[in-house]
Amino acid sequence: MRFIKIAVFDFRNIIRNPTLLFSNMVLPLILIGLMGFVTQSFFGSSLMSSYDYYGITMITLSALLIIMTATNAFMEEQVKKANIRMIYAPIAKAEIYLSKILSTFLIGTLSFSFILLIGQYVFQINFGGDHLPYIVILISMLALFGSCFGTMMCCVFGDEEKASSISQLPVLLFSAFGGIFFSTYGLGKTVALLSNLSPVKWIVECAFRIIYDNDLTLLMPVTITLLGASVVCVLVCQLTFKPEEFTC
């Protein structure tokens, strides 16, 4: 019950922050519309439109960037005083960082599910039709990993700015080689090899197989991998989080 109260408090802090709400609920729609409009001539009359392609890739990028929401929810200046009160309260340290993970995950899941729903049923973007629930599960698991990873970076570095800055490097590399901004097919063997090392590539590949081939074979391995990576991040949080360092 006490943990739920802390998580609700953190959730309210996030939804009261207009910047975080904009980045999670509005910015993905702007990115999909902008990238889809600019590149629509490249897709011609193919089965997949530019809006369909960037619908998946931009929602994937947005789910990954929830790392920034997690670092902000944990160490942003306005919530720091509340965090210090919790640190001095007789509660387990795990309740502090787990509440940040849960609140960030909830705001991410709600935001991205809303975008997927209005994208498919209002803007006619192909998010899978009857297979939409599988895409929601996939993106939610990525949001969970992003929430755990961002919180872990705060526990490791103890500084929001440093955690956010360092987190951006793998996000950019994984996104570039994962086909977020442009398709990596036909760019040579070296790029193909590097793209295979990007987890983003397999998430996007999984989504497209579900939508266009009714192929669910990648869904379980990708979901389990994201869940496993999230558990590893939580374990690192438990090992590295030192509440006394957050009182400075």
PDB file of C-alpha atoms in Angstrom:
ATOM      1  CA  MET A   1       0.000   0.000   0.000  1.00  0.00           C
ATOM      2  CA  ARG A   2       2.846   2.382   0.869  1.00  0.00           C
ATOM      3  CA  PHE A   3       4.601   1.546  -2.403  1.00  0.00           C
ATOM      4  CA  ILE A   4       1.399   2.264  -4.354  1.00  0.00           C
ATOM      5  CA  LYS A   5       1.136   5.684  -2.678  1.00  0.00           C
ATOM      6  CA  ILE A   6       4.728   6.506  -3.666  1.00  0.00           C
ATOM      7  CA  ALA A   7       4.125   5.338  -7.250  1.00  0.00           C
ATOM      8  CA  VAL A   8       0.928   7.425  -7.496  1.00  0.00           C
ATOM      9  CA  PHE A   9       2.863  10.444  -6.206  1.00  0.00           C
ATOM     10  CA  ASP A  10       5.541   9.923  -8.888  1.00  0.00           C
ATOM     11  CA  PHE A  11       2.883   9.391 -11.583  1.00  0.00           C
ATOM     12  CA  ARG A  12       1.220  12.684 -10.646  1.00  0.00           C
ATOM     13  CA  ASN A  13       4.564  14.464 -10.842  1.00  0.00           C
ATOM     14  CA  ILE A  14       5.034  13.214 -14.402  1.00  0.00           C
ATOM     15  CA  ILE A  15       1.566  14.193 -15.655  1.00  0.00           C
ATOM     16  CA  ARG A  16       1.945  17.636 -14.064  1.00  0.00           C
ATOM     17  CA  ASN A  17       5.072  18.210 -16.139  1.00  0.00           C
ATOM     18  CA  PRO A  18       3.924  19.651 -19.520  1.00  0.00           C
ATOM     19  CA  THR A  19       7.289  18.922 -21.163  1.00  0.00           C
ATOM     20  CA  LEU A  20       7.089  15.206 -20.325  1.00  0.00           C
ATOM     21  CA  LEU A  21       3.454  15.004 -21.425  1.00  0.00           C
ATOM     22  CA  PHE A  22       4.296  16.708 -24.724  1.00  0.00           C
ATOM     23  CA  SER A  23       7.303  14.465 -25.414  1.00  0.00           C
ATOM     24  CA  ASN A  24       5.335  11.266 -24.761  1.00  0.00           C
ATOM     25  CA  MET A  25       1.880  12.068 -26.154  1.00  0.00           C
ATOM     26  CA  VAL A  26       2.236  14.783 -28.814  1.00  0.00           C
ATOM     27  CA  LEU A  27       5.797  14.659 -30.166  1.00  0.00           C
ATOM     28  CA  PRO A  28       5.479  11.081 -31.540  1.00  0.00           C
ATOM     29  CA  LEU A  29       2.435  12.137 -33.601  1.00  0.00           C
ATOM     30  CA  ILE A  30       4.300  15.186 -34.924  1.00  0.00           C
ATOM     31  CA  LEU A  31       7.302  13.030 -35.887  1.00  0.00           C
ATOM     32  CA  ILE A  32       5.097  10.472 -37.664  1.00  0.00           C
ATOM     33  CA  GLY A  33       3.259  13.207 -39.588  1.00  0.00           C
ATOM     34  CA  LEU A  34       6.415  15.128 -40.474  1.00  0.00           C
ATOM     35  CA  MET A  35       8.526  12.155 -41.580  1.00  0.00           C
ATOM     36  CA  GLY A  36       5.583  10.586 -43.399  1.00  0.00           C
ATOM     37  CA  PHE A  37       4.834  13.785 -45.312  1.00  0.00           C
ATOM     38  CA  VAL A  38       8.460  14.534 -46.263  1.00  0.00           C
ATOM     39  CA  THR A  39       9.207  10.999 -47.526  1.00  0.00           C
ATOM     40  CA  GLN A  40       5.862  10.012 -49.070  1.00  0.00           C
ATOM     41  CA  SER A  41       7.186  10.297 -52.658  1.00  0.00           C
ATOM     42  CA  PHE A  42       9.864   7.630 -51.890  1.00  0.00           C
ATOM     43  CA  PHE A  43       7.232   5.000 -51.111  1.00  0.00           C
ATOM     44  CA  GLY A  44       5.108   5.532 -54.253  1.00  0.00           C
ATOM     45  CA  SER A  45       2.218   3.099 -54.525  1.00  0.00           C
ATOM     46  CA  SER A  46       3.776   0.328 -52.457  1.00  0.00           C
ATOM     47  CA  LEU A  47       1.744  -1.623 -49.887  1.00  0.00           C
ATOM     48  CA  MET A  48       3.508   0.245 -47.094  1.00  0.00           C
ATOM     49  CA  SER A  49       3.052   4.036 -47.112  1.00  0.00           C
ATOM     50  CA  SER A  50       5.544   6.467 -45.617  1.00  0.00           C
ATOM     51  CA  TYR A  51       3.118   7.042 -42.728  1.00  0.00           C
ATOM     52  CA  ASP A  52       2.932   3.285 -42.099  1.00  0.00           C
ATOM     53  CA  TYR A  53       6.740   2.983 -42.037  1.00  0.00           C
ATOM     54  CA  TYR A  54       7.388   5.995 -39.838  1.00  0.00           C
ATOM     55  CA  GLY A  55       4.362   5.153 -37.696  1.00  0.00           C
ATOM     56  CA  ILE A  56       6.218   2.067 -36.472  1.00  0.00           C
ATOM     57  CA  THR A  57       9.734   3.511 -36.417  1.00  0.00           C
ATOM     58  CA  MET A  58       8.803   6.790 -34.678  1.00  0.00           C
ATOM     59  CA  ILE A  59       6.680   5.069 -32.016  1.00  0.00           C
ATOM     60  CA  THR A  60       9.641   2.730 -31.424  1.00  0.00           C
ATOM     61  CA  LEU A  61      12.012   5.693 -31.103  1.00  0.00           C
ATOM     62  CA  SER A  62       9.586   7.456 -28.745  1.00  0.00           C
ATOM     63  CA  ALA A  63       9.283   4.351 -26.547  1.00  0.00           C
ATOM     64  CA  LEU A  64      13.086   4.168 -26.379  1.00  0.00           C
ATOM     65  CA  LEU A  65      13.362   7.861 -25.510  1.00  0.00           C
ATOM     66  CA  ILE A  66      11.232   7.292 -22.418  1.00  0.00           C
ATOM     67  CA  ILE A  67      14.653   6.852 -20.850  1.00  0.00           C
ATOM     68  CA  MET A  68      14.690  10.666 -20.586  1.00  0.00           C
ATOM     69  CA  THR A  69      11.324  10.657 -18.805  1.00  0.00           C
ATOM     70  CA  ALA A  70      12.674   8.126 -16.299  1.00  0.00           C
ATOM     71  CA  THR A  71      15.786  10.199 -15.524  1.00  0.00           C
ATOM     72  CA  ASN A  72      13.648  13.324 -15.201  1.00  0.00           C
ATOM     73  CA  ALA A  73      11.117  11.608 -12.925  1.00  0.00           C
ATOM     74  CA  PHE A  74      13.928  10.363 -10.699  1.00  0.00           C
ATOM     75  CA  MET A  75      16.248  13.354 -10.420  1.00  0.00           C
ATOM     76  CA  GLU A  76      14.521  16.443 -11.771  1.00  0.00           C
ATOM     77  CA  GLU A  77      15.012  19.393  -9.402  1.00  0.00           C
ATOM     78  CA  GLN A  78      11.308  19.798  -8.558  1.00  0.00           C
ATOM     79  CA  VAL A  79      10.964  16.199  -7.297  1.00  0.00           C
ATOM     80  CA  LYS A  80      14.290  16.149  -5.501  1.00  0.00           C
ATOM     81  CA  LYS A  81      12.882  17.434  -2.188  1.00  0.00           C
ATOM     82  CA  ALA A  82      10.187  14.774  -2.196  1.00  0.00           C
ATOM     83  CA  ASN A  83      12.835  12.154  -2.934  1.00  0.00           C
ATOM     84  CA  ILE A  84      14.911  13.319   0.010  1.00  0.00           C
ATOM     85  CA  ARG A  85      11.891  12.960   2.329  1.00  0.00           C
ATOM     86  CA  MET A  86      11.414   9.386   1.098  1.00  0.00           C
ATOM     87  CA  ILE A  87      15.092   8.632   1.579  1.00  0.00           C
ATOM     88  CA  TYR A  88      14.872   9.591   5.248  1.00  0.00           C
ATOM     89  CA  ALA A  89      11.585   7.694   5.724  1.00  0.00           C
ATOM     90  CA  PRO A  90      11.709   4.093   7.048  1.00  0.00           C
ATOM     91  CA  ILE A  91      11.139   2.435   3.662  1.00  0.00           C
ATOM     92  CA  ALA A  92      13.179  -0.018   1.608  1.00  0.00           C
ATOM     93  CA  LYS A  93      15.434   1.644  -0.972  1.00  0.00           C
ATOM     94  CA  ALA A  94      13.931  -0.614  -3.662  1.00  0.00           C
ATOM     95  CA  GLU A  95      10.561   1.101  -3.186  1.00  0.00           C
ATOM     96  CA  ILE A  96      12.118   4.427  -4.210  1.00  0.00           C
ATOM     97  CA  TYR A  97      13.552   3.378  -7.579  1.00  0.00           C
ATOM     98  CA  LEU A  98      10.804   0.840  -8.362  1.00  0.00           C
ATOM     99  CA  SER A  99       8.165   3.569  -7.965  1.00  0.00           C
ATOM    100  CA  LYS A 100      10.012   5.647 -10.598  1.00  0.00           C
ATOM    101  CA  ILE A 101      10.111   2.659 -12.950  1.00  0.00           C
ATOM    102  CA  LEU A 102       6.422   1.841 -12.448  1.00  0.00           C
ATOM    103  CA  SER A 103       5.182   5.431 -12.856  1.00  0.00           C
ATOM    104  CA  THR A 104       7.302   5.993 -15.988  1.00  0.00           C
ATOM    105  CA  PHE A 105       6.212   2.659 -17.461  1.00  0.00           C
ATOM    106  CA  LEU A 106       2.537   3.485 -16.854  1.00  0.00           C
ATOM    107  CA  ILE A 107       2.730   6.917 -18.479  1.00  0.00           C
ATOM    108  CA  GLY A 108       4.613   5.394 -21.429  1.00  0.00           C
ATOM    109  CA  THR A 109       2.171   2.522 -21.920  1.00  0.00           C
ATOM    110  CA  LEU A 110      -0.872   4.804 -21.698  1.00  0.00           C
ATOM    111  CA  SER A 111       0.637   7.398 -24.057  1.00  0.00           C
ATOM    112  CA  PHE A 112       1.878   4.991 -26.724  1.00  0.00           C
ATOM    113  CA  SER A 113      -1.297   2.868 -26.626  1.00  0.00           C
ATOM    114  CA  PHE A 114      -3.332   6.043 -27.163  1.00  0.00           C
ATOM    115  CA  ILE A 115      -1.129   7.044 -30.119  1.00  0.00           C
ATOM    116  CA  LEU A 116      -1.388   3.567 -31.676  1.00  0.00           C
ATOM    117  CA  LEU A 117      -5.181   3.611 -31.323  1.00  0.00           C
ATOM    118  CA  ILE A 118      -5.801   7.056 -32.831  1.00  0.00           C
ATOM    119  CA  GLY A 119      -3.069   6.419 -35.433  1.00  0.00           C
ATOM    120  CA  GLN A 120      -4.890   3.336 -36.696  1.00  0.00           C
ATOM    121  CA  TYR A 121      -8.532   4.354 -36.277  1.00  0.00           C
ATOM    122  CA  VAL A 122      -8.359   8.126 -36.873  1.00  0.00           C
ATOM    123  CA  PHE A 123      -5.353   8.654 -39.187  1.00  0.00           C
ATOM    124  CA  GLN A 124      -5.642   5.251 -40.945  1.00  0.00           C
ATOM    125  CA  ILE A 125      -2.011   4.282 -40.285  1.00  0.00           C
ATOM    126  CA  ASN A 126      -1.487   0.526 -40.588  1.00  0.00           C
ATOM    127  CA  PHE A 127      -0.594  -0.581 -37.065  1.00  0.00           C
ATOM    128  CA  GLY A 128      -1.718  -4.144 -37.666  1.00  0.00           C
ATOM    129  CA  GLY A 129      -5.523  -4.027 -37.768  1.00  0.00           C
ATOM    130  CA  ASP A 130      -6.717  -6.964 -35.676  1.00  0.00           C
ATOM    131  CA  HIS A 131      -3.092  -7.559 -34.654  1.00  0.00           C
ATOM    132  CA  LEU A 132      -2.846  -4.144 -32.979  1.00  0.00           C
ATOM    133  CA  PRO A 133      -2.800  -5.684 -29.440  1.00  0.00           C
ATOM    134  CA  TYR A 134       0.475  -7.461 -30.318  1.00  0.00           C
ATOM    135  CA  ILE A 135       2.035  -4.138 -31.367  1.00  0.00           C
ATOM    136  CA  VAL A 136       0.817  -2.587 -28.092  1.00  0.00           C
ATOM    137  CA  ILE A 137       2.481  -5.417 -26.136  1.00  0.00           C
ATOM    138  CA  LEU A 138       5.726  -5.007 -28.104  1.00  0.00           C
ATOM    139  CA  ILE A 139       5.908  -1.227 -27.585  1.00  0.00           C
ATOM    140  CA  SER A 140       4.908  -1.571 -23.915  1.00  0.00           C
ATOM    141  CA  MET A 141       7.775  -4.005 -23.313  1.00  0.00           C
ATOM    142  CA  LEU A 142      10.162  -1.519 -24.941  1.00  0.00           C
ATOM    143  CA  ALA A 143       8.753   1.241 -22.693  1.00  0.00           C
ATOM    144  CA  LEU A 144       9.351  -1.010 -19.673  1.00  0.00           C
ATOM    145  CA  PHE A 145      12.967  -1.552 -20.714  1.00  0.00           C
ATOM    146  CA  GLY A 146      13.442   2.205 -21.317  1.00  0.00           C
ATOM    147  CA  SER A 147      11.992   2.988 -17.866  1.00  0.00           C
ATOM    148  CA  CYS A 148      14.310   0.468 -16.182  1.00  0.00           C
ATOM    149  CA  PHE A 149      17.354   1.575 -18.200  1.00  0.00           C
ATOM    150  CA  GLY A 150      16.833   5.302 -17.470  1.00  0.00           C
ATOM    151  CA  THR A 151      16.359   4.621 -13.750  1.00  0.00           C
ATOM    152  CA  MET A 152      19.441   2.389 -13.740  1.00  0.00           C
ATOM    153  CA  MET A 153      21.533   5.155 -15.305  1.00  0.00           C
ATOM    154  CA  CYS A 154      20.417   7.518 -12.500  1.00  0.00           C
ATOM    155  CA  CYS A 155      21.406   4.943  -9.870  1.00  0.00           C
ATOM    156  CA  VAL A 156      24.791   4.372 -11.501  1.00  0.00           C
ATOM    157  CA  PHE A 157      25.750   8.008 -12.174  1.00  0.00           C
ATOM    158  CA  GLY A 158      23.727   9.816  -9.479  1.00  0.00           C
ATOM    159  CA  ASP A 159      23.216  12.812 -11.758  1.00  0.00           C
ATOM    160  CA  GLU A 160      20.306  13.512 -14.141  1.00  0.00           C
ATOM    161  CA  GLU A 161      22.314  15.442 -16.715  1.00  0.00           C
ATOM    162  CA  LYS A 162      25.081  12.847 -16.873  1.00  0.00           C
ATOM    163  CA  ALA A 163      22.599   9.941 -16.995  1.00  0.00           C
ATOM    164  CA  SER A 164      20.588  11.568 -19.812  1.00  0.00           C
ATOM    165  CA  SER A 165      23.666  12.538 -21.843  1.00  0.00           C
ATOM    166  CA  ILE A 166      25.302   9.115 -21.675  1.00  0.00           C
ATOM    167  CA  SER A 167      21.991   7.346 -22.416  1.00  0.00           C
ATOM    168  CA  GLN A 168      21.618   9.237 -25.681  1.00  0.00           C
ATOM    169  CA  LEU A 169      24.665   7.604 -27.293  1.00  0.00           C
ATOM    170  CA  PRO A 170      23.354   3.988 -27.390  1.00  0.00           C
ATOM    171  CA  VAL A 171      19.875   5.288 -28.281  1.00  0.00           C
ATOM    172  CA  LEU A 172      21.254   7.111 -31.340  1.00  0.00           C
ATOM    173  CA  LEU A 173      23.455   4.202 -32.442  1.00  0.00           C
ATOM    174  CA  PHE A 174      20.749   1.573 -31.990  1.00  0.00           C
ATOM    175  CA  SER A 175      18.222   3.814 -33.770  1.00  0.00           C
ATOM    176  CA  ALA A 176      20.483   4.634 -36.733  1.00  0.00           C
ATOM    177  CA  PHE A 177      21.526   1.027 -37.370  1.00  0.00           C
ATOM    178  CA  GLY A 178      18.071  -0.293 -36.480  1.00  0.00           C
ATOM    179  CA  GLY A 179      16.399   1.422 -39.433  1.00  0.00           C
ATOM    180  CA  ILE A 180      14.546   4.086 -37.441  1.00  0.00           C
ATOM    181  CA  PHE A 181      15.370   6.999 -39.738  1.00  0.00           C
ATOM    182  CA  PHE A 182      15.830   5.091 -43.008  1.00  0.00           C
ATOM    183  CA  SER A 183      15.818   1.518 -44.190  1.00  0.00           C
ATOM    184  CA  THR A 184      19.240  -0.158 -43.909  1.00  0.00           C
ATOM    185  CA  TYR A 185      18.437  -2.754 -46.558  1.00  0.00           C
ATOM    186  CA  GLY A 186      20.771  -2.446 -49.539  1.00  0.00           C
ATOM    187  CA  LEU A 187      23.456  -0.419 -47.703  1.00  0.00           C
ATOM    188  CA  GLY A 188      26.083  -3.160 -47.859  1.00  0.00           C
ATOM    189  CA  LYS A 189      27.247  -6.099 -45.749  1.00  0.00           C
ATOM    190  CA  THR A 190      28.920  -3.978 -43.062  1.00  0.00           C
ATOM    191  CA  VAL A 191      25.768  -1.968 -42.351  1.00  0.00           C
ATOM    192  CA  ALA A 192      23.701  -5.170 -42.476  1.00  0.00           C
ATOM    193  CA  LEU A 193      25.987  -6.792 -39.882  1.00  0.00           C
ATOM    194  CA  LEU A 194      25.858  -3.743 -37.602  1.00  0.00           C
ATOM    195  CA  SER A 195      22.080  -3.523 -37.936  1.00  0.00           C
ATOM    196  CA  ASN A 196      21.774  -7.127 -36.739  1.00  0.00           C
ATOM    197  CA  LEU A 197      23.464  -6.060 -33.483  1.00  0.00           C
ATOM    198  CA  SER A 198      20.872  -3.354 -32.846  1.00  0.00           C
ATOM    199  CA  PRO A 199      17.922  -4.441 -30.651  1.00  0.00           C
ATOM    200  CA  VAL A 200      15.869  -1.715 -32.342  1.00  0.00           C
ATOM    201  CA  LYS A 201      16.265  -3.535 -35.678  1.00  0.00           C
ATOM    202  CA  TRP A 202      14.631  -6.669 -34.249  1.00  0.00           C
ATOM    203  CA  ILE A 203      11.796  -4.701 -32.620  1.00  0.00           C
ATOM    204  CA  VAL A 204      10.992  -2.945 -35.915  1.00  0.00           C
ATOM    205  CA  GLU A 205      11.407  -6.217 -37.845  1.00  0.00           C
ATOM    206  CA  CYS A 206       9.060  -7.959 -35.393  1.00  0.00           C
ATOM    207  CA  ALA A 207       6.413  -5.230 -35.802  1.00  0.00           C
ATOM    208  CA  PHE A 208       6.543  -5.299 -39.614  1.00  0.00           C
ATOM    209  CA  ARG A 209       6.347  -9.114 -39.710  1.00  0.00           C
ATOM    210  CA  ILE A 210       3.248  -9.007 -37.483  1.00  0.00           C
ATOM    211  CA  ILE A 211       1.575  -6.295 -39.552  1.00  0.00           C
ATOM    212  CA  TYR A 212       2.378  -7.434 -43.106  1.00  0.00           C
ATOM    213  CA  ASP A 213       3.035 -11.186 -42.817  1.00  0.00           C
ATOM    214  CA  ASN A 214       0.833 -12.203 -39.866  1.00  0.00           C
ATOM    215  CA  ASP A 215       4.085 -13.683 -38.542  1.00  0.00           C
ATOM    216  CA  LEU A 216       4.332 -13.811 -34.728  1.00  0.00           C
ATOM    217  CA  THR A 217       7.521 -15.894 -34.498  1.00  0.00           C
ATOM    218  CA  LEU A 218       9.681 -12.965 -33.356  1.00  0.00           C
ATOM    219  CA  LEU A 219       7.213 -11.592 -30.791  1.00  0.00           C
ATOM    220  CA  MET A 220       8.003 -14.017 -27.947  1.00  0.00           C
ATOM    221  CA  PRO A 221      11.850 -13.895 -28.286  1.00  0.00           C
ATOM    222  CA  VAL A 222      11.859 -10.087 -28.517  1.00  0.00           C
ATOM    223  CA  THR A 223       9.436  -9.741 -25.575  1.00  0.00           C
ATOM    224  CA  ILE A 224      11.424 -12.145 -23.376  1.00  0.00           C
ATOM    225  CA  THR A 225      14.696 -10.396 -24.287  1.00  0.00           C
ATOM    226  CA  LEU A 226      13.285  -6.965 -23.347  1.00  0.00           C
ATOM    227  CA  LEU A 227      11.858  -8.404 -20.116  1.00  0.00           C
ATOM    228  CA  GLY A 228      15.199 -10.046 -19.277  1.00  0.00           C
ATOM    229  CA  ALA A 229      17.119  -6.827 -20.002  1.00  0.00           C
ATOM    230  CA  SER A 230      14.667  -4.949 -17.741  1.00  0.00           C
ATOM    231  CA  VAL A 231      15.306  -7.409 -14.884  1.00  0.00           C
ATOM    232  CA  VAL A 232      19.070  -6.928 -15.309  1.00  0.00           C
ATOM    233  CA  CYS A 233      18.607  -3.135 -15.059  1.00  0.00           C
ATOM    234  CA  VAL A 234      16.580  -3.558 -11.834  1.00  0.00           C
ATOM    235  CA  LEU A 235      19.315  -5.779 -10.361  1.00  0.00           C
ATOM    236  CA  VAL A 236      21.919  -3.111 -11.196  1.00  0.00           C
ATOM    237  CA  CYS A 237      19.667  -0.510  -9.514  1.00  0.00           C
ATOM    238  CA  GLN A 238      19.571  -2.620  -6.346  1.00  0.00           C
ATOM    239  CA  LEU A 239      23.366  -2.989  -6.361  1.00  0.00           C
ATOM    240  CA  THR A 240      24.268   0.615  -7.168  1.00  0.00           C
ATOM    241  CA  PHE A 241      21.502   2.784  -5.645  1.00  0.00           C
ATOM    242  CA  LYS A 242      22.804   4.540  -2.541  1.00  0.00           C
ATOM    243  CA  PRO A 243      20.010   6.737  -1.104  1.00  0.00           C
ATOM    244  CA  GLU A 244      22.420   8.814   0.992  1.00  0.00           C
ATOM    245  CA  GLU A 245      24.088  10.111  -2.195  1.00  0.00           C
ATOM    246  CA  PHE A 246      20.777  11.634  -3.326  1.00  0.00           C
ATOM    247  CA  THR A 247      20.636  14.013  -0.365  1.00  0.00           C
ATOM    248  CA  CYS A 248      23.465  16.191  -1.716  1.00  0.00           C
TER     249      CYS A 248
END
